[in-house]
PDB file of C-alpha atoms in Angstrom:
ATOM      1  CA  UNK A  17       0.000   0.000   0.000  1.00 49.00           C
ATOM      2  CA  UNK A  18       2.706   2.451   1.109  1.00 50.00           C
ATOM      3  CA  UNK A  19       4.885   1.960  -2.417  1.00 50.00           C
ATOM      4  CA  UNK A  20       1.556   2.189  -4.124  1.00 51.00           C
ATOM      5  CA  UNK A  21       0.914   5.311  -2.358  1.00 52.00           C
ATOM      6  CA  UNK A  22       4.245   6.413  -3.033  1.00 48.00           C
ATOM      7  CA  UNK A  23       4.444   5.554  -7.110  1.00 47.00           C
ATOM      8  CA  UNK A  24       0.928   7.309  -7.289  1.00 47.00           C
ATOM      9  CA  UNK A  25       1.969  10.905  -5.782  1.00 46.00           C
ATOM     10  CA  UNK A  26       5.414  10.269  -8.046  1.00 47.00           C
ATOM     11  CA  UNK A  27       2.774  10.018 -11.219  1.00 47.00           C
ATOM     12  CA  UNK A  28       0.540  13.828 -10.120  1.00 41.00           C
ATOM     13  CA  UNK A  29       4.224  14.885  -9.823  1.00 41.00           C
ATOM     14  CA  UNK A  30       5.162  13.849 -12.978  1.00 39.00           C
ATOM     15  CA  UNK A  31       1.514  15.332 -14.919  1.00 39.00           C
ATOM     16  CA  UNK A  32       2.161  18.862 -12.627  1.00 38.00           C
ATOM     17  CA  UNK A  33       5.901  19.107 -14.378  1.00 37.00           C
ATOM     18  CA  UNK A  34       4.621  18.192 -17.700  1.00 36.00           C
ATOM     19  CA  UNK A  35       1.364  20.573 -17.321  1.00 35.00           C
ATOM     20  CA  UNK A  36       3.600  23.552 -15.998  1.00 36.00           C
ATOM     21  CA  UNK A  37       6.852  22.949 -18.481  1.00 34.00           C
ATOM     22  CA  UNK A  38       3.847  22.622 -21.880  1.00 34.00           C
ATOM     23  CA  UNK A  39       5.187  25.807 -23.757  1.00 40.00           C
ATOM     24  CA  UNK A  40       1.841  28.431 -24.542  1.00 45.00           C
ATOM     25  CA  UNK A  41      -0.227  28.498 -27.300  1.00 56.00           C
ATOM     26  CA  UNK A  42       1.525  31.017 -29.901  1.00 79.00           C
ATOM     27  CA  UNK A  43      -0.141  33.746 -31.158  1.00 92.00           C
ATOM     28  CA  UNK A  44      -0.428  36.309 -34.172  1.00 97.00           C
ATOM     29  CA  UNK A  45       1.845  38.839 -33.027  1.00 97.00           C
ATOM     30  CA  UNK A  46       3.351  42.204 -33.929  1.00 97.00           C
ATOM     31  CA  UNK A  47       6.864  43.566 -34.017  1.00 96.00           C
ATOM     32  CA  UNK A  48       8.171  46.706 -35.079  1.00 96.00           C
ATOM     33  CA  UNK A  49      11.808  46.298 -36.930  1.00 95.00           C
ATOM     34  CA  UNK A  50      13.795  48.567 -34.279  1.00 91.00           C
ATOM     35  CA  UNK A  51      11.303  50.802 -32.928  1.00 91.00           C
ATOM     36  CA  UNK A  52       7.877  52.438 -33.584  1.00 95.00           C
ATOM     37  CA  UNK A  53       7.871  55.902 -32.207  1.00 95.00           C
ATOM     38  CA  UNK A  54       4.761  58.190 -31.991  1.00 95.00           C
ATOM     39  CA  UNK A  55       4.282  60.392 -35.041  1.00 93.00           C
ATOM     40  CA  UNK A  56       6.853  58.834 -36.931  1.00 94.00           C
ATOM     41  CA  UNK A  57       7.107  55.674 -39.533  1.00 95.00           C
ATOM     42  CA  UNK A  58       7.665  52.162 -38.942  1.00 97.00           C
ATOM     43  CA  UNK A  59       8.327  49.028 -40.537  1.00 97.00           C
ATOM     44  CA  UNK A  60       6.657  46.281 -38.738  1.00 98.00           C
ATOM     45  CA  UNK A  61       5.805  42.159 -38.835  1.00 98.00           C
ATOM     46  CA  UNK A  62       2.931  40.379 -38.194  1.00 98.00           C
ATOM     47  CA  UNK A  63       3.977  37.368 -37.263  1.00 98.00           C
ATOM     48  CA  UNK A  64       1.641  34.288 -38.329  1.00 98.00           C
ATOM     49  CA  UNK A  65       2.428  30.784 -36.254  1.00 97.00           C
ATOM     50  CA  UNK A  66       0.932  27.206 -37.239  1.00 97.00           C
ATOM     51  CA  UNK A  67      -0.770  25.536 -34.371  1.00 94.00           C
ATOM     52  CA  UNK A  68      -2.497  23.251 -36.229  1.00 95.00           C
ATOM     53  CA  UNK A  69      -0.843  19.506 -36.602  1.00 95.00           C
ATOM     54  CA  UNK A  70      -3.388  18.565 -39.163  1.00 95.00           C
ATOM     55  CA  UNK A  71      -3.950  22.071 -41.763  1.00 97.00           C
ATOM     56  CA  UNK A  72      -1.754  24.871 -42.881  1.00 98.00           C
ATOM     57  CA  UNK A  73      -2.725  28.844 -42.496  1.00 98.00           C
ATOM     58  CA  UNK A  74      -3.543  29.346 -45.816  1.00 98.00           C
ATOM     59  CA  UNK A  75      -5.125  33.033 -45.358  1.00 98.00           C
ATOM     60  CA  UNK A  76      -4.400  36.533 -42.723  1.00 98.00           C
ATOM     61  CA  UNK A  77      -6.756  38.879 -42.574  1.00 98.00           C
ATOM     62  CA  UNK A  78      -5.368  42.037 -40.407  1.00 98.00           C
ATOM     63  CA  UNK A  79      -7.345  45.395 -39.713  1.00 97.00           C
ATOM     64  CA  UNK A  80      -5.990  48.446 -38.985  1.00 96.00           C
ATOM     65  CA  UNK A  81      -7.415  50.680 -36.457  1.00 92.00           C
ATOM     66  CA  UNK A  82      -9.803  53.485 -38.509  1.00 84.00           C
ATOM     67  CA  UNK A  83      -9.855  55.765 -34.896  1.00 86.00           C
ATOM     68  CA  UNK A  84      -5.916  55.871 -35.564  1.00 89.00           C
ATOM     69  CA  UNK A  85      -6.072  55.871 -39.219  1.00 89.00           C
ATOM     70  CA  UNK A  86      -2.696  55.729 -41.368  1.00 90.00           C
ATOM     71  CA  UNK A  87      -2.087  57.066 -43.892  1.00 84.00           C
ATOM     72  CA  UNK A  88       0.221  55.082 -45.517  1.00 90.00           C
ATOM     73  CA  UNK A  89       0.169  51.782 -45.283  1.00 95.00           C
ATOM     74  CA  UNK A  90       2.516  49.442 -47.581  1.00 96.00           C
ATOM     75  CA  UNK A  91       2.933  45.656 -47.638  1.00 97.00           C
ATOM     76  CA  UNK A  92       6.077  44.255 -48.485  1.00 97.00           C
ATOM     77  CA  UNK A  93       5.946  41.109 -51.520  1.00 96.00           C
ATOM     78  CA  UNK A  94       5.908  37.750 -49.408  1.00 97.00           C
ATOM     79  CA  UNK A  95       6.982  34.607 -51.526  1.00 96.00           C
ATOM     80  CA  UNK A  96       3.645  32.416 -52.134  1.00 97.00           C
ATOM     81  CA  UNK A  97       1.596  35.032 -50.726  1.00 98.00           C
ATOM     82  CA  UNK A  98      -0.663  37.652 -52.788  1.00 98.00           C
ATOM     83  CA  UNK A  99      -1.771  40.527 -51.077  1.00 98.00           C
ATOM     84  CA  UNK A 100      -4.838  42.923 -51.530  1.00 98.00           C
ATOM     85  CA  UNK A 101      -4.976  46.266 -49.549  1.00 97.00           C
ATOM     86  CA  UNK A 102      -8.721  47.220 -48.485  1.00 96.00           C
ATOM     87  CA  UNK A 103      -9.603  51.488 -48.010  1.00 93.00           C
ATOM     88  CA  UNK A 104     -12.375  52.632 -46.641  1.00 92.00           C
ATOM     89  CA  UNK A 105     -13.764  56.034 -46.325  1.00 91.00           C
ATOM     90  CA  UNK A 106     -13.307  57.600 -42.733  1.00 87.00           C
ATOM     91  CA  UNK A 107     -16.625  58.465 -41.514  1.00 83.00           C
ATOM     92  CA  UNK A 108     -14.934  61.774 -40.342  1.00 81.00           C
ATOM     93  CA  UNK A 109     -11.786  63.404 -41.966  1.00 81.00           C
ATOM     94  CA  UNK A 110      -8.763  63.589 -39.903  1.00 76.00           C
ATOM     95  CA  UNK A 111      -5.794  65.820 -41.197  1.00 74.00           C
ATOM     96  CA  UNK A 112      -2.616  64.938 -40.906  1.00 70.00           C
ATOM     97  CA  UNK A 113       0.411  66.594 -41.648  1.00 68.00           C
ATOM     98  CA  UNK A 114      -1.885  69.736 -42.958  1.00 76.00           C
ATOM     99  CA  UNK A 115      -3.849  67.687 -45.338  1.00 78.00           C
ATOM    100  CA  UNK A 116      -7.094  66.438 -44.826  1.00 83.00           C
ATOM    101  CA  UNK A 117      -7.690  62.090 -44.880  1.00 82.00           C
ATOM    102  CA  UNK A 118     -10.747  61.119 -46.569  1.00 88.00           C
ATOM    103  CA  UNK A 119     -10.005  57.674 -46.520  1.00 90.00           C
ATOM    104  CA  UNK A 120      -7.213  55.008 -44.665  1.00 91.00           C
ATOM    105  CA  UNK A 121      -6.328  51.397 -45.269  1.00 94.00           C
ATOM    106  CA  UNK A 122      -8.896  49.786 -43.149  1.00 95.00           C
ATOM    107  CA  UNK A 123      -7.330  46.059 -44.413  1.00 97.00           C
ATOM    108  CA  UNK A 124      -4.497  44.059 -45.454  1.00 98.00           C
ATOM    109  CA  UNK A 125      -5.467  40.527 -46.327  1.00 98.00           C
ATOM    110  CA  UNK A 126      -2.576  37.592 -47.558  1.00 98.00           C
ATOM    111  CA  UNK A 127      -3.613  34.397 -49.263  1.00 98.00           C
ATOM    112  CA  UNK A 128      -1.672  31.581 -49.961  1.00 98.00           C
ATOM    113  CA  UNK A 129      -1.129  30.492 -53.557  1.00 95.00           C
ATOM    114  CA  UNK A 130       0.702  27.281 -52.578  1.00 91.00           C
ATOM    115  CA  UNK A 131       0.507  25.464 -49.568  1.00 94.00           C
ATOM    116  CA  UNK A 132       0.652  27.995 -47.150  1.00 97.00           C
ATOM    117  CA  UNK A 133       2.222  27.830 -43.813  1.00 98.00           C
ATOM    118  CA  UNK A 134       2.629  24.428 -42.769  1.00 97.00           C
ATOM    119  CA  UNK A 135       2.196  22.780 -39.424  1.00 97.00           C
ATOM    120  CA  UNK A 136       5.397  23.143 -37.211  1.00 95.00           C
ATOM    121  CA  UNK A 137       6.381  26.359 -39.534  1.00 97.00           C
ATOM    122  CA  UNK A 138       5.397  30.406 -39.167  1.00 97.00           C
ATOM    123  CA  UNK A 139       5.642  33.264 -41.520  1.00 97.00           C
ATOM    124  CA  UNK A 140       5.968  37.098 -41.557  1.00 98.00           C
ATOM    125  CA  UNK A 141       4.739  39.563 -43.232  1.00 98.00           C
ATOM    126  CA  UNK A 142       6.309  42.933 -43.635  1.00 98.00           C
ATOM    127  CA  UNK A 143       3.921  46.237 -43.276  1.00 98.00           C
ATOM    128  CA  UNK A 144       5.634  49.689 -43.652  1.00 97.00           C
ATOM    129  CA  UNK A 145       3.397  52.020 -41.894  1.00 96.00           C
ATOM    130  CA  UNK A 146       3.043  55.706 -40.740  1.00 91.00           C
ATOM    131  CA  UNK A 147       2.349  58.469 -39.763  1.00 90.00           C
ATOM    132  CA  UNK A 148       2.036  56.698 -36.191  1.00 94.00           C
ATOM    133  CA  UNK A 149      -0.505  58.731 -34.018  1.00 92.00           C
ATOM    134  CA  UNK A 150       0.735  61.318 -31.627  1.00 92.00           C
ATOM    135  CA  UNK A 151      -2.040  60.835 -28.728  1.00 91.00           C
ATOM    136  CA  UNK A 152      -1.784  56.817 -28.091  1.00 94.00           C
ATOM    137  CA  UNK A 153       0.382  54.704 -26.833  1.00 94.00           C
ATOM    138  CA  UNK A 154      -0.413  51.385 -28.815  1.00 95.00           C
ATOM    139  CA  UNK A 155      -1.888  50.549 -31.963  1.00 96.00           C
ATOM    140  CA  UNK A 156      -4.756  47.125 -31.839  1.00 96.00           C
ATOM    141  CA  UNK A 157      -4.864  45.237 -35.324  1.00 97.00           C
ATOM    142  CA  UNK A 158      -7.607  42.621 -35.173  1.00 97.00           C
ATOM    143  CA  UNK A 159      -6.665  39.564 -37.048  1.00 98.00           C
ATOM    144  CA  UNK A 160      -8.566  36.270 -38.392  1.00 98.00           C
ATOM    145  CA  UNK A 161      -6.243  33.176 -39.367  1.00 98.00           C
ATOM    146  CA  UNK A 162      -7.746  30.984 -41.702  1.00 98.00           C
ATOM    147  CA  UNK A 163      -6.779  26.911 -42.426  1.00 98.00           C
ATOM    148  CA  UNK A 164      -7.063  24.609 -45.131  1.00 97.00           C
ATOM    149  CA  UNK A 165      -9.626  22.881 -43.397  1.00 97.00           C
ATOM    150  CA  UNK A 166     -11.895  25.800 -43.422  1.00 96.00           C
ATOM    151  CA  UNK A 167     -11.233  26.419 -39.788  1.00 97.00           C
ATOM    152  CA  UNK A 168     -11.278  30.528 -38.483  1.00 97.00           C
ATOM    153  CA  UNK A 169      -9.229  31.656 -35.994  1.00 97.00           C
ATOM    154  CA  UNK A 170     -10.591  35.401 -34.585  1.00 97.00           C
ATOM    155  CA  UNK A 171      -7.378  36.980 -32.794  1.00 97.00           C
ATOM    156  CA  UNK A 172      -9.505  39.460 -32.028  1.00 97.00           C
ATOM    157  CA  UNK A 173      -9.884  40.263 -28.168  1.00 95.00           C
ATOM    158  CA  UNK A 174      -8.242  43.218 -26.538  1.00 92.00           C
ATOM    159  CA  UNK A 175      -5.857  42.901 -24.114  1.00 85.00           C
ATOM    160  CA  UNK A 176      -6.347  45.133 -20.632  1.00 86.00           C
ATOM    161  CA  UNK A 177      -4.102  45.605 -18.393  1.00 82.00           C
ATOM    162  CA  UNK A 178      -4.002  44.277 -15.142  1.00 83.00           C
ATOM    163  CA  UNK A 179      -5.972  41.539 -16.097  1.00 84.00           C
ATOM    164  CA  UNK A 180      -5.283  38.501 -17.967  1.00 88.00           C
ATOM    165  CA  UNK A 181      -4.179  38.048 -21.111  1.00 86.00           C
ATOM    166  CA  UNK A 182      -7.296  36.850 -23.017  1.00 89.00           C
ATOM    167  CA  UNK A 183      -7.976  33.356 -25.110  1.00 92.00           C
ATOM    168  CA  UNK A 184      -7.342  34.990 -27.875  1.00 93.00           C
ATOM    169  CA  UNK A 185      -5.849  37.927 -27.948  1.00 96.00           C
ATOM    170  CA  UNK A 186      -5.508  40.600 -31.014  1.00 96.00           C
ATOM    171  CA  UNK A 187      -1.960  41.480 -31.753  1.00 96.00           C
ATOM    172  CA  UNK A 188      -0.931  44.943 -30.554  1.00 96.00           C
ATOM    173  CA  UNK A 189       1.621  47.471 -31.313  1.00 96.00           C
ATOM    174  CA  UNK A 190       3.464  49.334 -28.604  1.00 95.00           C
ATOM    175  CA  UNK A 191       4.342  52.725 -29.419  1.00 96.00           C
ATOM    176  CA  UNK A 192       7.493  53.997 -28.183  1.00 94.00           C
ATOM    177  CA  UNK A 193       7.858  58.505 -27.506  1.00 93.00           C
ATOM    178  CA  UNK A 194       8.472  60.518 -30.567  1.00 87.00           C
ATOM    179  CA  UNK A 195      11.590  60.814 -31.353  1.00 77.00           C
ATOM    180  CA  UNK A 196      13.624  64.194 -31.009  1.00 67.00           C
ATOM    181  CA  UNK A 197      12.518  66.387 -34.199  1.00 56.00           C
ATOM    182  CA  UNK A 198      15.550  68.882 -34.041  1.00 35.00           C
ATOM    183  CA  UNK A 199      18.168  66.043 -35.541  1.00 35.00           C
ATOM    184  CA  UNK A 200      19.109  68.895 -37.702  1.00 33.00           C
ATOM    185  CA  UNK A 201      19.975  70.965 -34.893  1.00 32.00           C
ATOM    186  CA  UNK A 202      22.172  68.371 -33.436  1.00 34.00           C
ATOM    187  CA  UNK A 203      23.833  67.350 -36.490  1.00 35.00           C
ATOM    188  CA  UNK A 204      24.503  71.914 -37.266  1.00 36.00           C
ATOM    189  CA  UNK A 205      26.512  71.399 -33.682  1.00 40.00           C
ATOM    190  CA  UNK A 206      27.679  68.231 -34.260  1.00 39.00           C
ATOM    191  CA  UNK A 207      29.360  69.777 -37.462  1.00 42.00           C
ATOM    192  CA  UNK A 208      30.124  73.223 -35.730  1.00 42.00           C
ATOM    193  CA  UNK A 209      32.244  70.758 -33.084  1.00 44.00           C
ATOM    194  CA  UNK A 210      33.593  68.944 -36.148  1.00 45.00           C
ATOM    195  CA  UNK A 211      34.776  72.630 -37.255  1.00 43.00           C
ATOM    196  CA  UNK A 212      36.066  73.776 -34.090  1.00 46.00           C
ATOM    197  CA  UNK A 213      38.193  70.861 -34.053  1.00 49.00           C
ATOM    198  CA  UNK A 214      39.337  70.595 -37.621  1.00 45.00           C
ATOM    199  CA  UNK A 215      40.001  74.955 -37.394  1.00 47.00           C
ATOM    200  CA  UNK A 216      41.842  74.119 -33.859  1.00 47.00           C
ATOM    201  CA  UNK A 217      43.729  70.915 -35.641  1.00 47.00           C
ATOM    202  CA  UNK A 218      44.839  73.840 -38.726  1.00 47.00           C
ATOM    203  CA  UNK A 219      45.868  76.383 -36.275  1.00 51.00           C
ATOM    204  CA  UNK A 220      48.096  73.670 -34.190  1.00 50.00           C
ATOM    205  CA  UNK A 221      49.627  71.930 -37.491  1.00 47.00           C
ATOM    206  CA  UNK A 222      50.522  76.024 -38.440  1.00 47.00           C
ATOM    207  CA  UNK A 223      52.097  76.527 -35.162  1.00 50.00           C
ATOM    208  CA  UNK A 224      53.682  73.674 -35.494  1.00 51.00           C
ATOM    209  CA  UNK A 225      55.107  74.642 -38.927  1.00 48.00           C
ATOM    210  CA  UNK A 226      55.854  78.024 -37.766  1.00 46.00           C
ATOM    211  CA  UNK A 227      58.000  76.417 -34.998  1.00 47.00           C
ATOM    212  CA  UNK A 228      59.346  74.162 -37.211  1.00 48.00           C
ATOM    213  CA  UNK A 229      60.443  76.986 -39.672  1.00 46.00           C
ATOM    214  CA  UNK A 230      62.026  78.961 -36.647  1.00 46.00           C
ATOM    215  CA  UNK A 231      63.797  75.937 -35.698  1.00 49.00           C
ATOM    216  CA  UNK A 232      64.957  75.602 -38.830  1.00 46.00           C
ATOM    217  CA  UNK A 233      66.019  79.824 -38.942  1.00 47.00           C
ATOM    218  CA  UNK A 234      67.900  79.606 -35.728  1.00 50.00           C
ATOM    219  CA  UNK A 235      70.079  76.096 -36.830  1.00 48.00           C
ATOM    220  CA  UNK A 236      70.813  78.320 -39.623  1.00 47.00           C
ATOM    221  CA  UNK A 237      71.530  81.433 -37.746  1.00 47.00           C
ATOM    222  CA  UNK A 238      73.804  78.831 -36.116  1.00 54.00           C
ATOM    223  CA  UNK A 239      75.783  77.762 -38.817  1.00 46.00           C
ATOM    224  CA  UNK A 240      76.350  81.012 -40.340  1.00 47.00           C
ATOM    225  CA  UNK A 241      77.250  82.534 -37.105  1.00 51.00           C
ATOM    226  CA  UNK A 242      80.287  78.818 -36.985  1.00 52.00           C
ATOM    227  CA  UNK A 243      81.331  79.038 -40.583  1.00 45.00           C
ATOM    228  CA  UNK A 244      81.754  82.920 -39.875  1.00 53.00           C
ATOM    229  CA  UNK A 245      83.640  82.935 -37.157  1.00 53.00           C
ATOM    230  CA  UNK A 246      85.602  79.968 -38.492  1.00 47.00           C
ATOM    231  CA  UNK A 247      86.099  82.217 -41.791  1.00 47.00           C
ATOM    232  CA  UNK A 248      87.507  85.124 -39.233  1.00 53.00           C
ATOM    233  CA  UNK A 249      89.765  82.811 -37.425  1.00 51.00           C
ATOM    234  CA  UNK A 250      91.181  81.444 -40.506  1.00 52.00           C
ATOM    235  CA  UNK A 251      91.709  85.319 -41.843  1.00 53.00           C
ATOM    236  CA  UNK A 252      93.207  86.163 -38.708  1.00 45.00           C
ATOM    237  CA  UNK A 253      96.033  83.580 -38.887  1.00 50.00           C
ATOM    238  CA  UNK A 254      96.252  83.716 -42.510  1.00 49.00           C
ATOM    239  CA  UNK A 255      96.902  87.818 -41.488  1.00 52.00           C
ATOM    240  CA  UNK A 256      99.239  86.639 -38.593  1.00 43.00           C
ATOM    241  CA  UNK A 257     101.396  84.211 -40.743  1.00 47.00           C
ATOM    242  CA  UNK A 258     101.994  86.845 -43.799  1.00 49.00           C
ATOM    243  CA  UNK A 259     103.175  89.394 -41.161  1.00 51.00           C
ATOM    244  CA  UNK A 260     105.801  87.152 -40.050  1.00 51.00           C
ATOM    245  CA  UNK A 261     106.824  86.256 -43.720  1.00 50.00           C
ATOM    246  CA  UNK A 262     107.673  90.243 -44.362  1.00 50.00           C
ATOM    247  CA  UNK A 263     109.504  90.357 -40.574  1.00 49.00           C
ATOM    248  CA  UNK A 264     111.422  87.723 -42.019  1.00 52.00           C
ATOM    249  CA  UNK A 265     111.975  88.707 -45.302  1.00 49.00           C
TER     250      UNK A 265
END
């Protein structure tokens, strides 16, 4: 009874290790490519996993948020994919960038024309995007995943925070702080410092040659001043010697 007892806890061990170590469901996800920052562009994934062992995603549906409209919105070409790009009038104008938005890409939709994405296999697809909005913090694109078996998948709960993440929840883009608009004013200093030290790095390598000239004056000076006195020695003695030749003569 006691080993029976024993080898029966060991198995609910065993099932609670197995239960807790089971990796999550994966979801449709999205990832900017470096970062997404708030009025600027962004190039971003949407990242499509197979969690079927028995069909292959064979369709995405993905739609963009029309009370954050964008502009511009442009998928990149995806290898056995074709893609169609949905607009839809706003039902009120926004302006952006002083011109006034009548209508936004309300859907991107990618359809296999081979087999898809297999089981055990995912696939991303590429979205350039922009202008990002200025007044949120995160961007929700609602997604449906279709199989070859005719099966729907509706990624399309939002996530709230402090609470749980849902069943299925949509994919959602966080949006980092705009980015500093006055790069122009930092690369003007960045090239005045470039020009302070370039004018200092002239006005050194002049000194320099100026010192290097007066060097060279003075070890001239120097020689001069040797071979002339060696000049007025050898006059003297020249001098010297011909006034003893006449004493003698």
């Amino acid at each position: 009874m006691k080993a029976s007892r024993i080898a029966a806890a060991g198995g609910v061990a065993a099932s609670a290790v197995l239960v807790l170590s089971a990796p999550a469901f994966a979801h449709v996800t999205v990832h900017p490519e470096g970062t997404a920052a708030k009025g600027g562009y962004a190039t971003v994934n949407f990242k499509v996993p197979n969690e079927r062992d028995n069909a292959s995603t064979t369709k995405l549906e993905v739609t963009f948020p029309t009370e954050h409209p964008l502009a511009s919105v442009m998928p990149a070409p995806v290898d056995g994919w074709k893609v169609e790009v949905t607009k839809s009038k706003l039902a009120k104008p926004v302006e952006l960038h002083g011109e006034k938005i009548n209508e936004a890409v309300s859907k991107v939709t990618w359809t296999a024309d081979g087999k898809g994405i297999e089981p055990g296999y995912f696939q991303q697809f590429p979205v350039s995007m922009g202008a990002l909005p200025e007044d949120a913090d995160e961007l929700v694109f609602k997604a449906l995943q279709t199989y070859s078996n005719k099966e729907v998948v509706r990624w399309i709960e939002v996530p709230q925070e402090g609470q749980e993440e849902p069943e299925s929840p949509a994919p959602v883009l966080a949006l980092s702080a705009a980015e500093d608009g006055h790069h122009g004013s930092s690369a003007s200093d960045s090239g005045s410092g470039e020009g302070e030290d370039a004018e200092a790095a002239s006005n050194e390598t002049t000194e320099d040659a100026a010192a290097s000239s007066s060097d060279t004056s003075d070890t001239t000076a120097r020689v001069l001043g040797i071979v002339g006195i060696v000049v007025g020695a050898a006059g003297v003695a020249y001098g010297v010697l011909a006034g003893r030749r006449r004493s003698d003569a």
